[in-house]
Coordinates of C-alpha atoms in Angstrom, one line a residue:
X122 CA 23.3 -16.3 -51.2
X123 CA 24.2 -12.8 -50.1
X124 CA 20.6 -12.2 -49.1
X125 CA 20.5 -15.4 -47.0
X126 CA 23.7 -14.2 -45.2
X127 CA 22.2 -10.8 -44.5
X128 CA 18.9 -12.3 -43.2
X129 CA 20.8 -14.8 -41.1
X130 CA 22.8 -11.9 -39.5
X131 CA 19.6 -10.0 -38.9
X132 CA 18.0 -13.0 -37.3
X133 CA 21.0 -13.5 -35.0
X134 CA 20.8 -9.8 -34.0
X135 CA 17.1 -10.1 -33.3
X136 CA 17.6 -13.2 -31.3
X137 CA 20.3 -11.4 -29.3
X138 CA 18.1 -8.4 -28.7
X139 CA 15.2 -10.7 -27.5
X140 CA 17.6 -12.6 -25.4
X141 CA 18.7 -9.4 -23.7
X142 CA 15.1 -8.3 -23.2
X143 CA 14.2 -11.6 -21.7
X144 CA 17.2 -11.5 -19.4
X145 CA 16.2 -8.1 -18.2
X146 CA 12.7 -9.2 -17.5
X147 CA 13.9 -12.2 -15.6
X148 CA 16.2 -10.0 -13.5
X149 CA 13.2 -7.7 -12.8
X150 CA 11.1 -10.6 -11.8
X151 CA 13.8 -12.0 -9.5
X152 CA 14.1 -8.6 -7.9
X153 CA 10.4 -8.4 -7.2
X154 CA 10.5 -12.0 -5.7
X155 CA 13.5 -11.0 -3.6
X156 CA 11.7 -7.9 -2.3
X157 CA 8.6 -10.0 -1.3
X158 CA 10.9 -12.4 0.5
X159 CA 12.5 -9.6 2.4
X160 CA 9.1 -8.3 3.5
X161 CA 8.1 -11.8 4.7
X162 CA 11.4 -12.3 6.5
X163 CA 11.0 -8.9 8.2
X164 CA 7.6 -9.8 9.5
X165 CA 8.7 -13.2 10.7
X166 CA 11.7 -11.6 12.5
X167 CA 9.3 -9.1 14.3
X168 CA 7.0 -12.0 15.3
X169 CA 9.9 -14.0 16.7
X170 CA 11.2 -10.9 18.7
X171 CA 7.7 -10.4 20.2
X172 CA 7.5 -14.1 21.1
X173 CA 11.0 -14.1 22.5
X174 CA 9.9 -11.7 25.4
X175 CA 7.6 -14.1 27.2
X176 CA 10.0 -17.0 26.5
X177 CA 12.8 -15.0 28.2
X178 CA 10.7 -14.2 31.2
X179 CA 9.5 -17.7 31.6
X180 CA 13.0 -19.1 31.3
X181 CA 14.3 -16.8 34.0
X182 CA 11.5 -17.5 36.5
X183 CA 11.5 -21.2 35.6
X184 CA 15.0 -21.9 36.9
X185 CA 15.4 -24.1 39.9
X186 CA 16.9 -21.4 42.1
X187 CA 15.3 -19.5 44.9
X188 CA 13.7 -16.2 43.9
X189 CA 11.7 -13.5 45.6
X190 CA 8.3 -14.8 44.4
X191 CA 8.8 -18.4 45.2
X192 CA 6.3 -18.7 48.0
X193 CA 3.6 -16.3 46.8
X194 CA 0.2 -17.2 45.4
X195 CA 0.1 -14.4 42.9
X196 CA 3.5 -15.1 41.3
X197 CA 2.2 -17.1 38.2
X198 CA -0.5 -14.5 37.3
X199 CA 1.9 -11.7 37.9
X200 CA 4.6 -13.2 35.6
X201 CA 2.0 -14.0 32.9
X202 CA 0.6 -10.5 33.0
X203 CA 4.1 -8.9 33.0
X204 CA 5.2 -10.9 30.0
X205 CA 2.0 -10.2 28.1
X206 CA 2.3 -6.5 28.9
X207 CA 5.9 -6.4 27.7
X208 CA 4.9 -8.3 24.5
X209 CA 2.0 -5.8 23.9
X210 CA 4.4 -2.9 24.4
X211 CA 6.7 -4.5 21.9
X212 CA 3.9 -4.6 19.4
X213 CA 3.0 -1.0 20.1
X214 CA 6.7 0.0 19.6
X215 CA 6.9 -1.8 16.3
X216 CA 3.6 -0.4 15.0
X217 CA 4.7 3.1 16.1
X218 CA 7.9 2.7 14.0
X219 CA 5.8 1.2 11.2
X220 CA 7.8 -2.0 11.2
X221 CA 4.7 -4.2 11.8

């Protein structure tokens, strides 16, 4: 009977040790998943910032108020080129800082 109690205590200790090991492995796995999610969120944020630039320019020039380029024939291509240029500069800035 005493041997059974000793083996039972050892089995409980081994189960506790393996439970602690498994808990540590689950924490490490969750940390890796969280890190991967942070990388993806960073990339999506940078993409949304780059796409925000042409949206902002189009919203400013799309208002129904008189502006300085209202009657010109070159206004639309100029606005498109300007917004693409600013977006390209944003990509260059992010790549220079190694964010993208």
